[in-house]
Coordinates of C-alpha atoms in Angstrom, one line a residue:
X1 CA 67.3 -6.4 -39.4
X2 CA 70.5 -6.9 -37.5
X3 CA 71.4 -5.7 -33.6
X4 CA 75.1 -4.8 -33.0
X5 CA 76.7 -5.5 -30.0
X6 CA 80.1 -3.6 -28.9
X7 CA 82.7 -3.7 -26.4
X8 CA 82.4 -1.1 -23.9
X9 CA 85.4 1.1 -23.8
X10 CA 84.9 3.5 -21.3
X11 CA 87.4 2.6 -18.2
X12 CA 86.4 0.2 -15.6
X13 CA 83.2 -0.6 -17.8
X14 CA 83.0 -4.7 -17.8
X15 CA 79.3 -5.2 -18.6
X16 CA 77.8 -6.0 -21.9
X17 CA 75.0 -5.2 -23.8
X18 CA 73.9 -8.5 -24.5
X19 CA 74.8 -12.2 -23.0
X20 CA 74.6 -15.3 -25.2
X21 CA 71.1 -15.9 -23.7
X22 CA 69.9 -12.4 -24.4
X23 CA 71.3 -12.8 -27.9
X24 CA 69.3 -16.2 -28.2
X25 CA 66.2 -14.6 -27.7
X26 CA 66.6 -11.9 -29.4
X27 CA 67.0 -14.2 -32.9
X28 CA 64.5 -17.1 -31.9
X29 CA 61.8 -14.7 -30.2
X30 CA 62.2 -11.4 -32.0
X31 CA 63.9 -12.6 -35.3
X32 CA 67.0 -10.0 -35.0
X33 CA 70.6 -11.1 -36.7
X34 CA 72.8 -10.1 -34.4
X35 CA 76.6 -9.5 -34.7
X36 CA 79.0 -9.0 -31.8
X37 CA 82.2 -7.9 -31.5
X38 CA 85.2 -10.0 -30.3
X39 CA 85.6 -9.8 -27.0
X40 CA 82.9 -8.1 -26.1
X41 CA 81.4 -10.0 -23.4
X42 CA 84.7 -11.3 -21.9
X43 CA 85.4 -9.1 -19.1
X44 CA 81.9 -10.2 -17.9
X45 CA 82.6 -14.0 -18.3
X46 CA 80.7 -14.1 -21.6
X47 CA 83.2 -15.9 -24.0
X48 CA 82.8 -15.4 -28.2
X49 CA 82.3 -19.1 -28.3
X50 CA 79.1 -19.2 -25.8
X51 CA 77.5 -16.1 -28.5
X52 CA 79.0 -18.4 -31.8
X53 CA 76.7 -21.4 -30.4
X54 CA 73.7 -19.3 -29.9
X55 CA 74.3 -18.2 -33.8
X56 CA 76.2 -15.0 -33.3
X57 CA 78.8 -13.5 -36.2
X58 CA 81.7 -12.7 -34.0
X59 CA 83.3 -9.6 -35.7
X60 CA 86.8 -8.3 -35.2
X61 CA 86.3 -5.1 -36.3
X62 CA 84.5 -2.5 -34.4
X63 CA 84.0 -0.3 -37.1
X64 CA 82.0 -3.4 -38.6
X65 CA 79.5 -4.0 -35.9
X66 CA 78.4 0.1 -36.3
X67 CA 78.3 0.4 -39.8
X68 CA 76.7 -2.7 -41.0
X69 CA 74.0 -2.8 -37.7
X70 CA 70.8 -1.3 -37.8
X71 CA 70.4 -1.0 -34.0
X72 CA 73.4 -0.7 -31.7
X73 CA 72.8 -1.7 -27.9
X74 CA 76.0 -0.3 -25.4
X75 CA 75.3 0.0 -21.9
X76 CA 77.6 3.4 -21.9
X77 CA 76.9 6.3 -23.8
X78 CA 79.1 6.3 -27.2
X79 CA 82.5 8.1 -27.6
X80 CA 83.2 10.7 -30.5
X81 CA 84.8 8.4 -32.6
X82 CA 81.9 6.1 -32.3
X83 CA 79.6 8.7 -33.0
X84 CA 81.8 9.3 -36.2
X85 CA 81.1 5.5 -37.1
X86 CA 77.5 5.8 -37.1
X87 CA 75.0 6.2 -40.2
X88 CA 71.7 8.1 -41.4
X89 CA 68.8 6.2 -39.9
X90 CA 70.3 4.0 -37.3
X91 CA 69.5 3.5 -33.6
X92 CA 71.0 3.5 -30.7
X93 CA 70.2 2.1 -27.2
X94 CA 72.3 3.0 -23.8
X95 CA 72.5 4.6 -21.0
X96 CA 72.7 8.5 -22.0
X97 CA 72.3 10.6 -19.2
X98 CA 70.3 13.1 -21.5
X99 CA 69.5 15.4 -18.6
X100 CA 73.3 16.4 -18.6
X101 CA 74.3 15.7 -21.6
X102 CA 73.2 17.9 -24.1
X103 CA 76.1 18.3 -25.8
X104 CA 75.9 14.3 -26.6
X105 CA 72.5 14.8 -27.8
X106 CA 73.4 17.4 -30.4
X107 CA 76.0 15.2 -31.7
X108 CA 73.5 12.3 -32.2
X109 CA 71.2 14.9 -34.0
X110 CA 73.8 16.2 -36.4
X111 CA 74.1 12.5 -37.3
X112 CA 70.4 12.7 -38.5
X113 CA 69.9 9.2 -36.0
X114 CA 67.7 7.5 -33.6
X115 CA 68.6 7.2 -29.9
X116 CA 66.7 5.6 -26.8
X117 CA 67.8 6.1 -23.4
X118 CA 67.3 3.1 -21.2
X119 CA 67.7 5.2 -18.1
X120 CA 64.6 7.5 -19.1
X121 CA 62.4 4.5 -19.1
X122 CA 59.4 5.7 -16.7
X123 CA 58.9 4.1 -13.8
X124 CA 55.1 3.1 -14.4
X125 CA 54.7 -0.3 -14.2
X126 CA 54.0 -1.6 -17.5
X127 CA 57.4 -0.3 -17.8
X128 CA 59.5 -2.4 -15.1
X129 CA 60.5 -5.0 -17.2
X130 CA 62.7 -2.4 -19.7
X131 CA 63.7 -0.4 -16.4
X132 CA 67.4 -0.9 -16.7
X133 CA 68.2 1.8 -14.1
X134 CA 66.3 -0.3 -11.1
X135 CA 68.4 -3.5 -12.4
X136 CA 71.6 -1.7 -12.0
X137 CA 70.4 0.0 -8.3
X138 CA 69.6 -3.6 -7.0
X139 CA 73.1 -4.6 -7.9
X140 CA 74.8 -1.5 -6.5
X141 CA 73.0 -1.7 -3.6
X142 CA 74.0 -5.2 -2.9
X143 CA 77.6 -4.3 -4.0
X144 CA 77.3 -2.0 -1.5
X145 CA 77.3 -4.0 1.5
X146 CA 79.7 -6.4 -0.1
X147 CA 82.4 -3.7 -0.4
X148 CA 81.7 -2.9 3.4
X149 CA 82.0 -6.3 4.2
X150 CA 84.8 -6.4 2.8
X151 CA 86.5 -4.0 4.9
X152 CA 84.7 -4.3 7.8
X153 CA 87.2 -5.9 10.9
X154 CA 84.2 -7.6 12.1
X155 CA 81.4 -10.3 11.6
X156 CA 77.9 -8.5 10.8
X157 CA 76.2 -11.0 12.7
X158 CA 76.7 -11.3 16.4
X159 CA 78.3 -14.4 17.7
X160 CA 78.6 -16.0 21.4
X161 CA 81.9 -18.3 21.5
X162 CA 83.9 -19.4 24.1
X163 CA 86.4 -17.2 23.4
X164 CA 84.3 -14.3 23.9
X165 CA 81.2 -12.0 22.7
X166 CA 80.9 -10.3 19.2
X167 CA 78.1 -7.5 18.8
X168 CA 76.4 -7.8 15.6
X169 CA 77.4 -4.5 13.1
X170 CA 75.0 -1.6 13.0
X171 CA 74.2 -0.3 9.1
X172 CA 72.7 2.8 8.7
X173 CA 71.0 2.9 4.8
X174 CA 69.9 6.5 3.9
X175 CA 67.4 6.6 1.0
X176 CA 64.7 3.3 0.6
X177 CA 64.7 3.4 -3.0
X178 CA 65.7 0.5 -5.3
X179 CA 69.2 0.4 -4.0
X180 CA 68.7 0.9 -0.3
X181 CA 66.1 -2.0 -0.3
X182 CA 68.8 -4.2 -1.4
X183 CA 71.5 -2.7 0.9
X184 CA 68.5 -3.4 3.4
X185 CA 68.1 -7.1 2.3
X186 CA 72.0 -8.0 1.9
X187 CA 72.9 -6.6 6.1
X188 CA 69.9 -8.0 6.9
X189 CA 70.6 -11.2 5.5
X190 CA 74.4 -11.4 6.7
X191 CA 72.8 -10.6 10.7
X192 CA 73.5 -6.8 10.7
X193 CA 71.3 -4.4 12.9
X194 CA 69.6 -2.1 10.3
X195 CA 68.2 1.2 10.5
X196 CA 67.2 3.3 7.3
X197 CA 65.8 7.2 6.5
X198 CA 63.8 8.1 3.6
X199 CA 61.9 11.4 3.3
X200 CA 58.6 9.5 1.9
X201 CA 56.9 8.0 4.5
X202 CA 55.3 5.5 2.1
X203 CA 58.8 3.4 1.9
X204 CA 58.3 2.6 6.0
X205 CA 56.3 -0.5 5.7
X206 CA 58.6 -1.7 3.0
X207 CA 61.7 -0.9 5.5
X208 CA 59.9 -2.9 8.2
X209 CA 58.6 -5.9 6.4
X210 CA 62.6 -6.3 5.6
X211 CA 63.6 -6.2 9.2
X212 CA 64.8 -3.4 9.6
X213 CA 63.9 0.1 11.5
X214 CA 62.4 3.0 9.7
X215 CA 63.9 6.3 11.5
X216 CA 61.6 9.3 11.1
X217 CA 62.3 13.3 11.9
X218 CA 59.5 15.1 13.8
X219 CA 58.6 18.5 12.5
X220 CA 56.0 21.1 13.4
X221 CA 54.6 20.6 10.1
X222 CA 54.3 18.2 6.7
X223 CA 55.4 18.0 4.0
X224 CA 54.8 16.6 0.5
X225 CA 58.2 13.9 0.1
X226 CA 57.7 12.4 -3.0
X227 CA 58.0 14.1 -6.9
X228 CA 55.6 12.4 -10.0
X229 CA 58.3 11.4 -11.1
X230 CA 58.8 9.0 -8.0
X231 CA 61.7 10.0 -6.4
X232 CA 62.4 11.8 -3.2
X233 CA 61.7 16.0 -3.8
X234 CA 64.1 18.7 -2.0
X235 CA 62.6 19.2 1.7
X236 CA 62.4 22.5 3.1
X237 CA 65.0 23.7 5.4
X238 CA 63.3 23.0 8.7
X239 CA 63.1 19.1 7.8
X240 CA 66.6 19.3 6.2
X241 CA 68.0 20.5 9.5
X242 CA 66.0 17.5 11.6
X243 CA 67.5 14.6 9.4
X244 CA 70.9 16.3 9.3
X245 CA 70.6 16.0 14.0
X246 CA 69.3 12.7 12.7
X247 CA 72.1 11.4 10.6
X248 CA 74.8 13.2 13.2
X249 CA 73.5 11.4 15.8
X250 CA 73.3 7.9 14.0
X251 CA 76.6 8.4 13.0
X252 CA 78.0 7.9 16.7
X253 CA 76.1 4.9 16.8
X254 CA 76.5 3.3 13.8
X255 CA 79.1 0.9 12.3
X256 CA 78.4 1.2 8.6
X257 CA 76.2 4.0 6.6
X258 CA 75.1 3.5 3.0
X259 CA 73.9 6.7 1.2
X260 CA 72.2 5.9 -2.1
X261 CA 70.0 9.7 -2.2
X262 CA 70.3 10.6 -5.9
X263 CA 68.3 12.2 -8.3
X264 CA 69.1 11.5 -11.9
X265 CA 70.3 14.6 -13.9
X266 CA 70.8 16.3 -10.4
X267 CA 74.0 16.9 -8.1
X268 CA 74.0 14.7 -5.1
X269 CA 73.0 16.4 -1.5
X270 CA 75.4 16.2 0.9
X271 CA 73.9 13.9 4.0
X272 CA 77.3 13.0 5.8
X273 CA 79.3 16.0 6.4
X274 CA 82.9 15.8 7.8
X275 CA 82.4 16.5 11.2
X276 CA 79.8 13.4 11.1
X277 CA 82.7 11.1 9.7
X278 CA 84.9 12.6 12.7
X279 CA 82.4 11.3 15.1
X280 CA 82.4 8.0 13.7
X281 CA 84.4 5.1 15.5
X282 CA 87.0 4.2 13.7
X283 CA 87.0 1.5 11.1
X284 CA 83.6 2.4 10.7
X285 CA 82.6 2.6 7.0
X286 CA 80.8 5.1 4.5
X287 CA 79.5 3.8 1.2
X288 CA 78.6 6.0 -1.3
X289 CA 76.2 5.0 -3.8
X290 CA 75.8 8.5 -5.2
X291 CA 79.9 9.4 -6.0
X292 CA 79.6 9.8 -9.6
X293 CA 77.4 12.7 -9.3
X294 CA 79.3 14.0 -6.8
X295 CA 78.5 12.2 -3.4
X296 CA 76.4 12.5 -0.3
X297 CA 79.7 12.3 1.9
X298 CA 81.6 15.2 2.5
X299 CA 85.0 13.4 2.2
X300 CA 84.2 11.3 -0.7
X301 CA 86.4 10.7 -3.8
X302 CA 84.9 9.2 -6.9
X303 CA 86.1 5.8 -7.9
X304 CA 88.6 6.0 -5.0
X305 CA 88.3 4.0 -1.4
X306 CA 89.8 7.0 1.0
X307 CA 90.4 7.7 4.8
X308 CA 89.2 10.0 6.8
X309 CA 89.8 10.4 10.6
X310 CA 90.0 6.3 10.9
X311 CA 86.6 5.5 8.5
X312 CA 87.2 4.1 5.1
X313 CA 85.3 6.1 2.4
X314 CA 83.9 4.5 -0.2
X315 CA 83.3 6.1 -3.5
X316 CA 83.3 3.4 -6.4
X317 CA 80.6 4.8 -9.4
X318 CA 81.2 1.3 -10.6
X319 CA 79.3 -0.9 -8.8
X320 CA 77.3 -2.9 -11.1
X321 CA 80.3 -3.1 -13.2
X322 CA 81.6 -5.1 -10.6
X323 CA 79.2 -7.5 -10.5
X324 CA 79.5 -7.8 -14.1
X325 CA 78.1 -11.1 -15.2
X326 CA 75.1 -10.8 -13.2
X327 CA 74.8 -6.8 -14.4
X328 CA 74.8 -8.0 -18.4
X329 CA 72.0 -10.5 -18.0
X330 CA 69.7 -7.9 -16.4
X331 CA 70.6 -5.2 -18.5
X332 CA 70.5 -7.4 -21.0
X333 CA 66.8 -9.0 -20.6
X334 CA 65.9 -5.0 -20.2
X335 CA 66.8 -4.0 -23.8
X336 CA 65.1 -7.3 -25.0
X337 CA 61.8 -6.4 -23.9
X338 CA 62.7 -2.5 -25.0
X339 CA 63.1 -4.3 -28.5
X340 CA 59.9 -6.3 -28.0
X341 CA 58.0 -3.2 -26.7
X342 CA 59.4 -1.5 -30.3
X343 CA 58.0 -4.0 -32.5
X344 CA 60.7 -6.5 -32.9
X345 CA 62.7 -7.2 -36.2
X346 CA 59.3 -7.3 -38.1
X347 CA 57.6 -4.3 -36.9
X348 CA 60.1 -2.7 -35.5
X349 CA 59.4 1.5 -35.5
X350 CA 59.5 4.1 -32.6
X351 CA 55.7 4.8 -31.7
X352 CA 55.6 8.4 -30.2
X353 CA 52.3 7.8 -28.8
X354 CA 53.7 4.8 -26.7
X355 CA 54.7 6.6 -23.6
X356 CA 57.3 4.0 -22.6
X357 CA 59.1 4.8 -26.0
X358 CA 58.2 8.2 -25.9
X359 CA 59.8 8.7 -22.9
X360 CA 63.0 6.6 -23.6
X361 CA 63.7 8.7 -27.3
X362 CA 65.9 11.5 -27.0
X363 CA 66.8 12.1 -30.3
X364 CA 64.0 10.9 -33.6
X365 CA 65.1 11.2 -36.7
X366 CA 67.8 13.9 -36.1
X367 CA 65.4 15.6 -34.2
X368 CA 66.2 16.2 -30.0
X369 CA 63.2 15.0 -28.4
X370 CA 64.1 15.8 -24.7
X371 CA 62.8 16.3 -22.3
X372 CA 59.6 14.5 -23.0
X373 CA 56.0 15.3 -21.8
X374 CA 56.3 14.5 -18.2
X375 CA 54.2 11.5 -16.6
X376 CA 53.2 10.8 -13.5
X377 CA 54.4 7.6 -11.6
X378 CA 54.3 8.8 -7.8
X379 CA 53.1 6.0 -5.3
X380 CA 52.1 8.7 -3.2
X381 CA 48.2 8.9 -2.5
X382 CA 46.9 11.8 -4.4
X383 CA 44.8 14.7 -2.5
X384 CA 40.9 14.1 -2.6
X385 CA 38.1 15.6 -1.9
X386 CA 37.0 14.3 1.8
X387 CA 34.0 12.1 1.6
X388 CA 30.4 13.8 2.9
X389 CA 29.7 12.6 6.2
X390 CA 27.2 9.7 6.4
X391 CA 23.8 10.2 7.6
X392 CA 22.9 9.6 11.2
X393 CA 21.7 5.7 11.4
X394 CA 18.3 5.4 11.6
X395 CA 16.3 2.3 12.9
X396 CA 13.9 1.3 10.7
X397 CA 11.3 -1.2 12.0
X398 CA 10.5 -4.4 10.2
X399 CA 7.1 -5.6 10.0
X400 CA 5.9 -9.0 10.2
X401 CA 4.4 -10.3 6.9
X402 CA 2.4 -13.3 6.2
X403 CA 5.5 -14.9 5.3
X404 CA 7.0 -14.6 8.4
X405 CA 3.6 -15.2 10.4
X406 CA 3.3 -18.6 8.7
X407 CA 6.3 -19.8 9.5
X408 CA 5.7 -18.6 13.1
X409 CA 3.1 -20.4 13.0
X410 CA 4.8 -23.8 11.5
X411 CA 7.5 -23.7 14.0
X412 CA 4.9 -23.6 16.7
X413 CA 3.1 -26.7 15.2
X414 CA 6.0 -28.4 15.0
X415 CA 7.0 -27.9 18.9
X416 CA 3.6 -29.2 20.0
X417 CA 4.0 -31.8 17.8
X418 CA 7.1 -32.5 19.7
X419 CA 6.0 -32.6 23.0
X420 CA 2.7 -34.6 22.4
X421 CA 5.3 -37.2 21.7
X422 CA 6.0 -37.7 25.3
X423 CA 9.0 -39.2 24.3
X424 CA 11.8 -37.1 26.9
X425 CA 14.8 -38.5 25.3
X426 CA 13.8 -37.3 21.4
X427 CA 12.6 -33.9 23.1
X428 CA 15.6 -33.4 24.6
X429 CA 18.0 -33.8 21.6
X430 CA 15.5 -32.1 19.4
X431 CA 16.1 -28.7 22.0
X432 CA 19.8 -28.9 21.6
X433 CA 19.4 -29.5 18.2
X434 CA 17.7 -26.5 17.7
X435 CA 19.5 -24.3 19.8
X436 CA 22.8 -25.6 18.4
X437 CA 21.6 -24.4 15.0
X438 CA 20.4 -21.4 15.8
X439 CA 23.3 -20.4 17.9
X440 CA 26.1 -21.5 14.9
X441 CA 24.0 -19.6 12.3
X442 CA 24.1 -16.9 14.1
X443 CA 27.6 -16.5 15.4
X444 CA 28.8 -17.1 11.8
X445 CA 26.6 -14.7 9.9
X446 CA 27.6 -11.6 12.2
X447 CA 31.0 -12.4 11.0
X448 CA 32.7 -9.7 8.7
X449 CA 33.1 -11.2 5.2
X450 CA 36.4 -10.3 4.6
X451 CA 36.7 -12.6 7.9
X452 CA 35.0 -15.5 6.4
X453 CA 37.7 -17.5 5.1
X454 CA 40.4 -17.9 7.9
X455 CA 37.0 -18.4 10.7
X456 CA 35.8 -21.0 8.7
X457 CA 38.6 -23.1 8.5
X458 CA 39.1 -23.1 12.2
X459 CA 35.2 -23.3 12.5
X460 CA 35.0 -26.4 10.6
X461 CA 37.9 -28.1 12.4
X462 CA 36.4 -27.5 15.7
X463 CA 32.7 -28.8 14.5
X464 CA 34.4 -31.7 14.5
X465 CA 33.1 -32.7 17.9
X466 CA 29.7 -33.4 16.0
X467 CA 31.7 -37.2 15.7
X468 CA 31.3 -37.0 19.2
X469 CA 27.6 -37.4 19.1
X470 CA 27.3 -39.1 16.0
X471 CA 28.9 -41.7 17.8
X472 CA 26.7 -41.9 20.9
X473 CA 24.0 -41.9 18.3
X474 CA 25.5 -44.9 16.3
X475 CA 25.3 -47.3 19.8
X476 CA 22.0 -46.6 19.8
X477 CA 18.9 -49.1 18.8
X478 CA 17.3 -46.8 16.7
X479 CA 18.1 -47.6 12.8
X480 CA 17.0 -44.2 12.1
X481 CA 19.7 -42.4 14.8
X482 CA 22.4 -44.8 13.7
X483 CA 22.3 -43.9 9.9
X484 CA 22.3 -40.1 10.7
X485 CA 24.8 -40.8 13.0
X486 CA 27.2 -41.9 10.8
X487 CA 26.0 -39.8 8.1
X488 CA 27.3 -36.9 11.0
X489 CA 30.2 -38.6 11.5
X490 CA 31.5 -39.1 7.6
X491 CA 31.1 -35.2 7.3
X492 CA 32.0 -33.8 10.2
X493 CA 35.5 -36.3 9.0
X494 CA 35.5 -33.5 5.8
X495 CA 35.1 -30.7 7.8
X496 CA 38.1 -31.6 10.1
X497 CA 40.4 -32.5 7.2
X498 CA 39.3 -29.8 5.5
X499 CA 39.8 -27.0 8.1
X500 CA 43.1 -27.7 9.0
X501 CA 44.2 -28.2 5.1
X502 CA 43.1 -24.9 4.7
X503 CA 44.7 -23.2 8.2
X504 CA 47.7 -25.0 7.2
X505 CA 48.2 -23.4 4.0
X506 CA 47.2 -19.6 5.4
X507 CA 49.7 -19.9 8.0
X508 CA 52.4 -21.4 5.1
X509 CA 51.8 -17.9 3.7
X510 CA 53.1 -16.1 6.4
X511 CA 56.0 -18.4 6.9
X512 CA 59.4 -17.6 5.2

């Protein structure tokens, strides 16, 4: 069975659907032949001589690759004339956009084919490996910050020189999804002060653990934020006006905002209106992750950097084109373990009960199989019935048994037997024996389990001051004291090393 690979066409476009490593896998791992065309991979830095050592046939003709492949992997969604070039039976894996692009899917159908659309993978998490649309949010989002770098007319980091004080840069990320996480992670890591908004309240701890500040809107009452299919919902007006104050506000204060609220298949909401770019200080920066589908800035222009009262608009839909290299080799290693999900070359057949593939097919057998049956992948905690109250505690009273009473008894025994020794040294150290044990036991037992590890460590490191009487017993004349004294001291020795091995490590975990 033999996987084509073409060059992307559509303007701008510099990824590939394959890299030479890709390709390698896909013959040695999943036994595919594989034929590219020329040039396919060069506008991402992937050269026809890298896929020929990796055992690729290099093609010059396009019209090759699509009628001699059985599967045909682009990462845009094919032209006309490529539709034309396409045959009964064969499949074809991009980004499709099926949502709103009907009119593509009834061409596909009339070509009696099979198409899978990476960006309708579900996010569920058997799925995240094949989740091509995460891969290419992580790179725009990074791009992002790059791009404002870029124009920025200051360091993002703050600096104290002798020539003066420079304030770190303020970004503002709206939306916590895949791509504002990155945005997050990229200012964070080049020193910026970062703030972020997300409607789902869930995101905050992932916002904080990053660095940066979660912003929140109060409202007389809550709301639901999140949709099954895991991205933010449309709020009701009453929130929609509180982040709006939110984001007008922020936008005096702010040196950089990156919107990445988006919805596949849906128009972008408007977050930064025009008056909000007016208050701005100029050479402040707006980047606009959502421009292709028509921008959450007011004064954004798609594919264009514009100007607007002194603020540089960004509105590139290109992105993760323009990171191109890197791009390929995600979306790449996606669509191998799409093809591996399908079966590989051996096996390879589109399972309708397999919700991953279910969910990715748009078109079976000449058939239109969108939308498909929804499924749920929110992270938000689902509604449950509260718990019943528990019971008052009640005291129940334990009786003595005969166990118990004869060990009483034994103990009692044994502390005459003690003191008919007359010997006041060996009474002593018997009665801080005792106690010593009694009060240990008890002070770890009432410990919480879930607290056992991290008290023991530091437990046993400080029961290393048994060495201290082990060694008052060793200079003793008793042969008896002297062996349990250094009996004492050779495992108290474990205990220290131990305890500290292991509080070393737990604090290594919380160490960057």
């Amino acid at each position: 069975m033999k996987v084509g690979i073409t060059k992307e066409i559509f303007a701008r476009e510099c990824r590939v659907a394959a890299t030479p490593e890709t390709v390698r896998r896909l013959k040695e791992k999943l036994g595919f032949d594989v034929v590219v065309e020329t040039n396919a991979g060069t506008a991402a830095s992937f050269h026809d001589d890298a896929y020929r050592a990796v055992g690729c046939e290099i093609s010059g003709d396009a019209n090759h690759v699509w009628s001699t492949a059985d599967i045909i992997l682009k990462v845009r969604s094919p032209e006309d004339h490529e539709i034309a070039q396409m045959h009964q039976g064969q499949t074809l894996i991009s980004f499709i956009a099926p949502a709103t692009n009907r009119s593509l899917l009834e061409k596909l159908s009339a070509k009696n084919v099979n198409a899978l659309a990476i960006d309708a993978i579900p996010r569920i998490s058997r799925a995240q490996k094949m989740d091509a649309l995460s891969s290419t949010a992580n790179i725009a989002g990074y791009r992002a910050v790059v791009e404002a770098a870029g124009l920025f007319g200051r360091f993002f980091t703050g600096q104290i020189t002798a020539a003066g004080k420079v304030p770190p840069a303020k970004v503002l990320v709206i939306g916590a999804g895949v791509a504002g996480l990155s945005a997050i992670g990229t200012a964070r890591g080049l020193g910026a002060i970062v703030r972020a908004f997300d409607v789902r309240p869930e995101v905050a701890e992932q916002v904080q653990s990053m660095g940066a500040e979660f912003l929140t809107v109060q409202i007389d009452t809550e709301e639901e934020a999140g949709t099954a299919g895991g991205y933010a919902k449309t709020m009701s007006k009453e929130f929609i006006e509180a982040e709006m104050a939110l984001f007008a506000a922020q936008a005096k204060e702010v040196d950089i905002i990156i919107t990445t609220a988006l919805i596949p298949g849906k128009t972008a909401p408007t977050l930064i209106t025009r008056e909000m770019v007016e208050s701005m200080r100029r050479g402040s920066i707006v980047v606009d992750l959502a421009a292709e589908q028509g921008g959450n800035c007011e004064c954004t222009v798609a594919d264009q950097v514009t100007m607007h009262a002194g603020v540089h608009i960004v509105g590139f839909s290109d992105l993760a084109s323009r990171l191109a290299h890197t791009s390929s080799q995600l979306y790449g290693t996606n669509l191998y373990h799409l093809l591996e999900e399908m079966g590989g070359a051996e096996n390879l057949h589109i399972d309708m009960d397999n919700v991953v593939i279910r969910s990715a097919t748009v078109v079976h057998n000449g058939v239109i199989t969108w939308p498909p049956p929804p499924v749920a992948v929110s992270a938000a905690q689902r509604a449950t019935a509260p718990e019943p109250l528990a019971s008052p505690a009640t005291v129940v009273q334990k009786r003595i048994g005969m166990v118990d009473l004869l060990i009483l008894v034994a103990a009692g025994l044994v502390l005459v037997g003690i003191g008919m020794t007359g010997n006041r040294e060996f009474i002593t150290d018997m009665t801080v024996f005792a106690l010593a044990c009694l009060i240990g036991w008890q002070v770890i037992w009432n410990v919480s389990a879930s607290l056992h590890t991290p008290l023991m460590s530091v437990t046993n490191a400080i029961s290393g001051i048994i060495i201290v009487g082990g060694m008052v017993q060793v200079g003793t004349q008793s042969i008896a004291a002297i062996i349990l004294g250094a009996v004492a001291i050779f495992f108290a020795t474990i205990n220290i090393a131990g305890g500290f091995l292991v509080t070393h490590r737990m604090l290594k975990m919380f160490r960057k």
